[in-house]
Amino acid sequence: MTTQGTTMYWLEHAWLGTHVEPGVAVDVADGRITAVRTGTATPPPGAVALRGLTIPGLANAHSHAFHRALRGTVQVGSGTFWTWREVMYDIAGRLTPDSYYALARAVYAEMALAGITCVGEFHYLHHAPGGTPYDDPNAMGEALIAAAADAGIRITLLDTAYLSAGFGAPPGQHQQRFSDGSADAWAERAAALKDGRAHARIGAAIHSVRAVPAEQLGTVAQWAAARQAPLHVHLSEQTAENDACREHHGCTPTRLLADHGALGRRTTAVHATHLTPEDIGLLGGTGTGVCMCPTTERDLADGIGPAVPLQQHGSPLSLGSDSHAVIDLLEEARAMELDERLRTRTRGHWTAAALLRAATADGHAALGWDDAGTLTTGALADFTTIALDSVRTAGPLPRLAAETAVFAASAADVRHTVVGGRQIVRDGTHTLLPDVPTALAETIAALHASD
C-alpha cells in the first residue's frame, strides 16, 4: 500500500530478534519503519506481501570490492596468502575510477541479491598507478559511493591509511597508489569526503600495523575519534605479521594499537586470527569489535580466530565476505559456528539468533549505522526475505525458520531485499540492474583482457 510515500509490507514470517513471528505488518514512511503489527494473519489490502522469512538487512562489515575479480583465478593451484597477494596487486593496478565504479556496482548488486543492505568498504585504492593523485583526490572513493547508490545499498566507506610496505619500508611498486605519503596527508584527503549522504557514511581504517608506522597510528585514530566515526583495522591475520611486529616493536599488533589509542567501542578489528590471551583481554576490555570473515580466512588458509573467547571478554562480533570468494552472509554466519565446532569438537557455541545478530544489528553498529539492523519502529526500513520453500529450506516448521536460514539456506534463497523502504530485489531479480551476472562477467573480463 503506497500513499504519500507510505508503504505497507506484510511479512509471512518475521524474525523479531528473539523469535520468529507469523503474520507481521510493517508500515514504512520516509525510509523508516513507523509501525510493526503482529497477529496479521493475511496481507492487508494493498500491502506488498513478502513470503518466506523476513529478517533485518544483512551487514557486510568487511569488503574489498575489487577482490571479486579474483574469484576462480586465485583458486588455481596452491600457494599462500602472500602469493595470493601478488595476484591481487595485479588487478588493483588495472583499475580506474570508471572501471572501479562498474565493477563495484555489479559487486554491490550481487550483495543486494544476497540480502546485504549495507557494506563496509575497506578502501585503500586511492590514486593512479605510481601514486599520482587524480584531479579529484577522492575519485576512487567517490566511485564506490556512487556504485553503492546505483546498486541500491548503503555503504560505509572506510577510507584506509596504507603508507608502508611493512614496518617503515617504503611502499613497493604495487602499493604506491595506496599511499598518501603520511597519515597527515591521508587525513587531509579523507576529510574532503562528504559525509552525511543518505546512503553513505565515512569511516576510517588502518590497513594494518605493518602498513602504518607506529608513530602515525594515533593520527588515524584521532581523526576517527574527532568525527565519532568507525575505525577498522586488519589485525593479526597472519603469524608473519605478529612475528615482524614483535621484532620491530617488542609487542603484539594488538598491544601496539592499544598503546596508540586505536582500540575502543568504535573500532573493529578484522580477522583477529592469531591472538594471545593478553590480546583477547585488550580487545574485549576496550569493547573493540571483531569482524570475522570465515570464507576468506579458510580460502587463504589463515586459520580460525578465537571468536568465542573474544565475545566472552566483551568484543561484539560482526561478519564480512572480505575477498568475496563467495558473497553469502548466511554462509559466514554458519561458518563461524561450524569452524568452531571443528576446532573444539563440540557443538552449539552460538544460537541461530546470536549468529543473525552478528550478521545484522551488530554488523550495522560496526559500520556506524546504529539505526539499522532490527525490525522495530524507528529503524531504517532495510530488510530481506529468505525463501522457506526451496530445496534447501523446505520441510522444517516455520517456528524454526531462523535455524533453517542460518544452517541450511544460502544467498540463492534470498527472494526480496528492501532498502529504505524501496524494493531493490523483487522475486530474486535486482530492480536496478536486472542482469547482474552479465554486468559482473563484462567488468571482470575487461580487467583480465590484457592477460
Coordinates of C-alpha atoms in Angstrom, one line a residue:
M1 CA 0.0 0.0 0.0
T2 CA 1.7 3.2 -1.1
T3 CA 0.2 6.6 -0.2
Q4 CA 2.2 9.8 0.1
G5 CA 5.4 7.9 0.5
T6 CA 4.0 5.4 2.9
T7 CA 4.3 1.6 2.1
M8 CA 3.0 -1.4 4.0
Y9 CA 4.8 -4.7 3.8
W10 CA 3.2 -7.9 5.0
L11 CA 5.8 -10.4 6.3
E12 CA 4.6 -14.0 6.2
H13 CA 7.2 -14.8 8.9
A14 CA 9.5 -12.3 10.6
W15 CA 12.5 -12.7 12.8
L16 CA 12.0 -10.1 15.6
G17 CA 15.3 -10.6 17.3
T18 CA 14.4 -13.4 19.7
H19 CA 11.8 -15.5 17.8
V20 CA 10.0 -16.0 14.5
E21 CA 6.6 -14.3 14.4
P22 CA 4.0 -15.3 11.8
G23 CA 1.9 -12.6 10.1
V24 CA 3.6 -9.2 10.7
A25 CA 2.6 -6.0 9.0
V26 CA 5.3 -3.3 8.7
D27 CA 4.5 0.3 7.8
V28 CA 7.2 2.3 6.2
A29 CA 7.4 6.1 5.6
D30 CA 10.4 8.2 4.6
G31 CA 12.6 5.2 4.6
R32 CA 12.0 4.2 8.2
I33 CA 9.7 1.7 9.9
T34 CA 6.8 3.5 11.5
A35 CA 4.8 0.6 12.9
V36 CA 5.2 -3.2 13.4
R37 CA 2.0 -5.1 13.9
T38 CA 1.9 -8.7 14.8
G39 CA -1.1 -11.1 14.6
T40 CA -1.8 -10.1 10.9
A41 CA -2.8 -13.5 9.5
T42 CA -3.3 -12.4 5.9
P43 CA -2.0 -9.5 3.8
P44 CA -4.0 -6.3 4.3
P45 CA -5.5 -4.8 1.2
G46 CA -2.7 -3.2 -0.9
A47 CA 0.1 -4.4 1.2
V48 CA 3.3 -5.8 -0.5
A49 CA 3.4 -9.5 0.5
L50 CA 6.9 -10.9 1.3
R51 CA 6.5 -14.7 1.6
G52 CA 9.2 -16.6 3.5
L53 CA 11.3 -15.4 6.5
T54 CA 12.0 -11.7 6.6
I55 CA 15.0 -10.6 8.7
P56 CA 16.7 -7.3 9.1
G57 CA 19.0 -6.5 6.2
L58 CA 22.4 -8.1 6.4
A59 CA 25.5 -6.0 7.0
N60 CA 28.7 -7.0 5.2
A61 CA 31.2 -5.4 7.6
H62 CA 34.3 -6.1 5.6
S63 CA 34.6 -5.8 1.8
H64 CA 37.3 -5.2 -0.8
A65 CA 35.1 -4.8 -3.9
F66 CA 37.9 -5.3 -6.4
H67 CA 38.8 -8.7 -5.0
R68 CA 35.6 -10.0 -6.6
A69 CA 37.7 -10.1 -9.9
L70 CA 39.9 -12.7 -8.3
R71 CA 37.2 -15.3 -7.8
G72 CA 38.2 -18.5 -9.6
T73 CA 41.6 -17.2 -10.7
V74 CA 43.2 -17.5 -7.2
Q75 CA 41.8 -20.9 -6.7
V76 CA 44.1 -22.4 -9.3
G77 CA 46.9 -24.5 -7.8
S78 CA 48.2 -23.9 -4.3
G79 CA 50.2 -21.1 -2.8
T80 CA 49.9 -18.9 0.3
F81 CA 48.4 -15.6 1.4
W82 CA 51.5 -13.9 0.1
T83 CA 51.3 -15.4 -3.4
W84 CA 47.6 -14.6 -3.5
R85 CA 48.5 -11.0 -2.7
E86 CA 50.6 -10.7 -5.8
V87 CA 47.6 -11.6 -8.0
M88 CA 45.5 -9.1 -6.0
Y89 CA 48.1 -6.4 -6.7
D90 CA 48.0 -7.1 -10.4
I91 CA 44.2 -6.5 -10.5
A92 CA 44.5 -3.4 -8.3
G93 CA 46.9 -1.9 -10.7
R94 CA 44.5 -2.0 -13.6
L95 CA 41.5 -0.2 -12.1
T96 CA 40.5 3.3 -13.0
P97 CA 37.6 5.3 -11.4
D98 CA 35.3 4.3 -14.3
S99 CA 36.2 0.7 -14.2
Y100 CA 36.1 0.5 -10.5
Y101 CA 32.6 2.1 -10.5
A102 CA 31.4 -0.5 -13.0
L103 CA 32.9 -3.4 -11.1
A104 CA 31.7 -2.2 -7.7
R105 CA 28.2 -1.5 -8.9
A106 CA 27.9 -5.1 -10.1
V107 CA 29.5 -6.5 -6.9
Y108 CA 27.2 -4.4 -4.7
A109 CA 24.2 -5.6 -6.8
E110 CA 25.4 -9.2 -6.1
M111 CA 25.4 -8.3 -2.4
A112 CA 21.8 -7.0 -2.7
L113 CA 20.8 -10.3 -4.3
A114 CA 22.3 -12.0 -1.2
G115 CA 20.3 -9.9 1.2
I116 CA 23.0 -7.4 2.1
T117 CA 21.7 -3.9 2.6
C118 CA 24.9 -2.2 3.9
V119 CA 28.5 -2.8 3.1
G120 CA 31.7 -1.6 4.9
E121 CA 34.2 -1.0 2.1
F122 CA 37.8 -1.1 3.3
H123 CA 39.1 1.2 0.7
Y124 CA 42.8 1.8 0.1
L125 CA 43.0 2.0 -3.7
H126 CA 43.2 5.8 -3.7
H127 CA 45.5 7.1 -6.5
A128 CA 46.5 6.4 -10.1
P129 CA 49.2 3.8 -10.7
G130 CA 52.5 5.2 -9.5
G131 CA 50.8 7.2 -6.8
T132 CA 49.8 10.3 -8.7
P133 CA 46.6 11.7 -7.3
Y134 CA 43.6 12.0 -9.6
D135 CA 42.3 15.5 -10.3
D136 CA 39.7 14.7 -7.7
P137 CA 41.9 13.1 -5.0
N138 CA 38.9 11.0 -3.8
A139 CA 37.8 9.9 -7.3
M140 CA 38.1 6.2 -6.4
G141 CA 36.2 6.6 -3.2
E142 CA 33.5 8.6 -4.8
A143 CA 33.2 5.8 -7.5
L144 CA 32.5 3.3 -4.7
I145 CA 29.9 5.6 -3.1
A146 CA 28.2 6.1 -6.4
A147 CA 28.3 2.4 -7.2
A148 CA 26.5 1.6 -3.9
A149 CA 23.8 4.2 -4.6
D150 CA 23.2 2.8 -8.1
A151 CA 23.1 -0.8 -6.7
G152 CA 20.6 0.3 -4.1
I153 CA 22.5 -0.4 -0.9
R154 CA 24.1 1.6 1.9
I155 CA 27.9 2.0 2.3
T156 CA 30.3 3.0 5.0
L157 CA 33.4 4.0 3.1
L158 CA 36.3 3.0 5.4
D159 CA 38.9 5.2 3.9
T160 CA 42.2 3.5 4.7
A161 CA 45.6 4.7 5.6
Y162 CA 48.2 2.5 3.8
L163 CA 51.6 4.1 4.0
S164 CA 54.3 1.4 4.1
A165 CA 55.2 -2.0 2.6
G166 CA 55.9 -3.2 6.1
F167 CA 57.1 -1.6 9.4
G168 CA 58.6 1.5 7.9
A169 CA 59.6 0.2 4.5
P170 CA 58.5 2.5 1.6
P171 CA 55.6 1.4 -0.5
G172 CA 56.5 -1.1 -3.2
Q173 CA 55.6 -0.6 -6.8
H174 CA 52.1 -2.1 -6.5
Q175 CA 51.5 -0.2 -3.2
Q176 CA 52.3 3.3 -4.4
R177 CA 48.8 4.1 -5.5
F178 CA 47.6 3.1 -1.9
S179 CA 49.7 5.7 -0.1
D180 CA 49.2 9.3 0.7
G181 CA 52.8 9.6 2.0
S182 CA 51.9 10.3 5.6
A183 CA 49.0 10.0 8.0
D184 CA 48.6 13.8 8.0
A185 CA 48.2 13.8 4.2
W186 CA 45.8 10.9 4.4
A187 CA 43.7 12.8 7.0
E188 CA 43.6 15.9 4.8
R189 CA 42.4 13.9 1.8
A190 CA 39.9 11.8 3.7
A191 CA 38.5 15.0 5.3
A192 CA 37.4 16.2 1.9
L193 CA 35.0 13.2 1.5
K194 CA 31.4 14.5 2.0
D195 CA 29.7 12.8 5.0
G196 CA 26.0 12.7 5.8
R197 CA 24.7 11.4 2.5
A198 CA 21.5 9.3 2.9
H199 CA 23.1 6.1 1.8
A200 CA 26.7 6.7 2.7
R201 CA 28.8 7.3 5.8
I202 CA 32.5 7.9 6.0
G203 CA 34.8 6.0 8.4
A204 CA 38.5 5.4 8.7
A205 CA 40.8 2.4 8.6
I206 CA 44.3 1.5 9.5
H207 CA 45.3 -1.1 6.9
S208 CA 47.4 -2.9 9.4
V209 CA 50.2 -2.2 11.9
R210 CA 52.7 -3.2 9.2
A211 CA 51.3 -0.6 6.7
V212 CA 51.0 2.4 9.0
P213 CA 54.1 3.4 11.0
A214 CA 53.6 3.2 14.8
E215 CA 54.1 6.9 15.3
Q216 CA 51.3 7.7 12.8
L217 CA 48.7 5.3 14.2
G218 CA 47.4 7.9 16.6
T219 CA 46.8 10.4 13.8
V220 CA 44.3 8.0 12.1
A221 CA 42.7 7.0 15.5
Q222 CA 42.3 10.7 16.4
W223 CA 40.7 11.5 13.0
A224 CA 38.1 8.9 13.6
A225 CA 37.5 9.8 17.2
A226 CA 37.0 13.5 16.4
R227 CA 34.2 12.6 13.9
Q228 CA 32.8 9.8 16.1
A229 CA 33.4 7.6 13.0
P230 CA 34.0 3.9 12.8
L231 CA 37.7 2.8 12.7
H232 CA 38.6 -0.6 11.3
V233 CA 41.9 -2.4 11.1
H234 CA 43.3 -5.7 9.7
L235 CA 44.7 -7.4 12.8
S236 CA 46.9 -10.5 13.2
E237 CA 45.6 -12.2 10.1
Q238 CA 49.0 -13.8 9.6
T239 CA 51.5 -15.1 12.1
A240 CA 54.2 -13.4 10.0
E241 CA 52.7 -10.0 10.9
N242 CA 52.8 -10.9 14.6
D243 CA 56.5 -12.0 14.3
A244 CA 57.5 -8.9 12.5
C245 CA 55.7 -6.7 14.9
R246 CA 57.5 -8.3 17.9
E247 CA 60.8 -7.9 16.1
H248 CA 60.3 -4.2 15.4
H249 CA 58.3 -3.1 18.4
G250 CA 58.7 -5.8 21.0
C251 CA 55.0 -6.4 21.3
T252 CA 52.0 -7.8 19.5
P253 CA 50.0 -5.8 17.0
T254 CA 47.1 -5.6 19.4
R255 CA 49.3 -4.1 22.1
L256 CA 50.8 -1.7 19.6
L257 CA 47.3 -0.5 18.7
A258 CA 46.3 -0.2 22.3
D259 CA 49.4 1.8 23.1
H260 CA 48.5 4.3 20.4
G261 CA 44.8 4.8 21.3
A262 CA 43.4 2.8 18.4
L263 CA 41.2 0.4 20.3
G264 CA 37.7 1.2 21.7
R265 CA 34.0 0.8 21.0
R266 CA 34.1 2.5 17.6
T267 CA 37.0 0.2 16.5
T268 CA 36.5 -3.1 14.7
A269 CA 39.5 -5.5 14.3
V270 CA 39.2 -7.6 11.2
H271 CA 40.2 -11.2 11.3
A272 CA 42.0 -11.2 14.7
T273 CA 43.0 -14.7 13.9
H274 CA 46.3 -15.2 15.8
L275 CA 45.9 -13.6 19.3
T276 CA 47.5 -14.1 22.7
P277 CA 45.3 -14.2 25.8
E278 CA 46.5 -10.7 26.6
D279 CA 45.4 -9.6 23.1
I280 CA 41.9 -11.0 23.7
G281 CA 41.7 -9.2 27.0
L282 CA 42.8 -5.9 25.5
L283 CA 40.2 -6.2 22.7
G284 CA 37.4 -7.3 24.9
G285 CA 38.2 -5.0 27.7
T286 CA 38.0 -1.9 25.5
G287 CA 34.8 -3.1 23.8
T288 CA 36.6 -3.3 20.4
G289 CA 34.6 -5.2 17.9
V290 CA 35.9 -8.1 15.8
C291 CA 34.8 -8.8 12.2
M292 CA 35.2 -12.5 11.3
C293 CA 35.4 -13.4 7.6
P294 CA 35.3 -17.2 7.7
T295 CA 35.0 -17.9 3.9
T296 CA 38.1 -15.8 3.2
E297 CA 40.0 -17.0 6.2
R298 CA 39.6 -20.6 5.1
D299 CA 40.2 -19.8 1.4
L300 CA 43.5 -18.2 2.3
A301 CA 44.3 -20.9 4.9
D302 CA 44.7 -18.2 7.6
G303 CA 43.3 -20.2 10.5
I304 CA 40.3 -20.0 12.8
G305 CA 40.1 -17.0 15.1
P306 CA 39.2 -17.1 18.8
A307 CA 35.7 -15.8 18.3
V308 CA 34.2 -17.4 21.4
P309 CA 36.7 -16.0 24.0
L310 CA 36.7 -12.6 22.2
Q311 CA 32.9 -12.4 22.7
Q312 CA 33.1 -13.7 26.2
H313 CA 35.6 -10.9 27.0
G314 CA 33.4 -8.2 25.6
S315 CA 34.0 -7.9 21.9
P316 CA 30.9 -7.6 19.7
L317 CA 31.2 -9.9 16.6
S318 CA 30.3 -8.9 13.0
L319 CA 30.8 -10.7 9.7
G320 CA 32.3 -9.9 6.3
S321 CA 32.9 -11.5 3.0
D322 CA 36.2 -9.8 2.6
S323 CA 37.8 -11.2 -0.6
H324 CA 34.4 -12.4 -2.0
A325 CA 35.5 -15.9 -2.6
V326 CA 31.7 -16.1 -2.1
I327 CA 29.2 -13.4 -1.2
D328 CA 26.9 -15.0 1.3
L329 CA 26.5 -13.7 4.8
L330 CA 24.4 -16.7 5.8
E331 CA 27.4 -18.8 5.0
E332 CA 29.7 -16.5 7.0
A333 CA 27.4 -16.9 10.0
R334 CA 27.1 -20.6 9.6
A335 CA 30.9 -21.0 9.1
M336 CA 31.7 -19.1 12.3
E337 CA 29.8 -21.8 14.3
L338 CA 30.8 -24.8 12.2
D339 CA 34.5 -23.8 12.2
E340 CA 34.4 -23.5 16.0
R341 CA 32.8 -27.0 16.1
L342 CA 35.7 -28.4 14.1
R343 CA 38.2 -26.6 16.3
T344 CA 36.7 -27.7 19.6
R345 CA 34.8 -30.9 18.6
T346 CA 31.8 -29.6 20.5
R347 CA 28.5 -28.1 19.1
G348 CA 26.3 -25.1 20.0
H349 CA 28.6 -22.2 20.6
W350 CA 26.1 -19.7 19.2
T351 CA 22.4 -19.9 18.7
A352 CA 20.9 -19.0 15.3
A353 CA 19.6 -15.8 16.9
A354 CA 23.1 -14.8 18.0
L355 CA 24.5 -15.5 14.6
L356 CA 21.8 -13.5 13.0
R357 CA 22.5 -10.6 15.3
A358 CA 26.2 -10.7 14.3
A359 CA 25.0 -10.5 10.6
T360 CA 22.5 -7.7 11.2
A361 CA 22.4 -5.4 14.2
D362 CA 26.0 -5.9 15.3
G363 CA 27.3 -5.6 11.8
H364 CA 25.4 -2.3 11.2
A365 CA 26.7 -1.0 14.5
A366 CA 30.3 -1.8 13.5
L367 CA 29.7 0.4 10.4
G368 CA 28.2 3.3 12.2
W369 CA 24.5 2.5 11.3
D370 CA 23.1 2.0 14.8
D371 CA 19.7 2.9 13.5
A372 CA 19.6 -0.2 11.2
G373 CA 19.6 -4.0 11.7
T374 CA 16.3 -4.5 13.6
L375 CA 12.7 -4.8 12.6
T376 CA 11.5 -2.2 15.1
T377 CA 9.7 1.1 15.0
G378 CA 12.1 4.0 14.1
A379 CA 14.7 1.8 12.5
L380 CA 15.7 2.2 8.9
A381 CA 13.4 0.1 6.7
D382 CA 16.1 -2.3 5.5
F383 CA 15.2 -6.0 5.4
T384 CA 15.5 -9.1 3.4
T385 CA 13.3 -12.2 2.8
I386 CA 14.6 -15.7 2.6
A387 CA 12.5 -18.4 0.9
L388 CA 11.3 -21.2 3.1
D389 CA 10.2 -23.4 0.1
S390 CA 13.4 -24.0 -1.7
V391 CA 15.1 -27.4 -1.9
R392 CA 17.4 -26.2 0.9
T393 CA 14.8 -24.7 3.2
A394 CA 11.6 -26.8 2.7
G395 CA 10.5 -29.0 5.5
P396 CA 11.3 -27.5 8.9
L397 CA 8.5 -26.0 10.9
P398 CA 8.1 -22.2 10.4
R399 CA 9.0 -21.5 14.0
L400 CA 12.4 -23.0 13.2
A401 CA 12.9 -20.6 10.3
A402 CA 15.8 -18.8 11.9
E403 CA 17.7 -22.1 12.4
T404 CA 16.8 -23.1 8.8
A405 CA 18.1 -19.8 7.4
V406 CA 21.4 -19.9 9.3
F407 CA 22.2 -23.6 9.0
A408 CA 20.7 -24.5 5.6
A409 CA 19.8 -21.5 3.4
S410 CA 22.2 -19.7 1.1
A411 CA 22.3 -16.4 -0.7
A412 CA 20.5 -18.2 -3.5
D413 CA 17.4 -18.4 -1.3
V414 CA 17.1 -14.6 -0.9
R415 CA 13.8 -13.5 -2.7
H416 CA 13.4 -9.9 -1.7
T417 CA 15.6 -7.1 -0.4
V418 CA 14.3 -3.7 0.8
V419 CA 16.5 -0.7 1.5
G420 CA 15.0 2.5 2.9
G421 CA 11.5 1.1 2.1
R422 CA 12.3 0.6 -1.5
Q423 CA 12.3 -2.9 -3.0
I424 CA 15.8 -3.4 -4.5
V425 CA 15.4 -7.1 -5.1
R426 CA 12.0 -8.5 -6.1
D427 CA 11.4 -12.2 -6.6
G428 CA 15.2 -12.8 -6.9
T429 CA 15.7 -10.1 -9.6
H430 CA 17.6 -6.9 -9.0
T431 CA 15.3 -4.0 -9.9
L432 CA 18.0 -1.5 -10.8
L433 CA 20.5 -3.8 -12.5
P434 CA 18.4 -6.7 -13.9
D435 CA 21.2 -8.7 -15.3
V436 CA 23.8 -8.8 -12.6
P437 CA 25.7 -11.9 -13.9
T438 CA 26.4 -10.2 -17.2
A439 CA 27.5 -7.0 -15.5
L440 CA 29.9 -9.0 -13.4
A441 CA 31.2 -11.0 -16.4
E442 CA 31.8 -8.0 -18.6
T443 CA 33.5 -5.8 -16.0
I444 CA 35.8 -8.7 -14.8
A445 CA 36.6 -9.8 -18.3
A446 CA 37.7 -6.2 -19.2
L447 CA 40.1 -6.2 -16.3
H448 CA 41.6 -9.5 -17.4
A449 CA 41.6 -8.6 -21.1
S450 CA 45.4 -8.0 -21.2
D451 CA 46.3 -11.3 -19.5

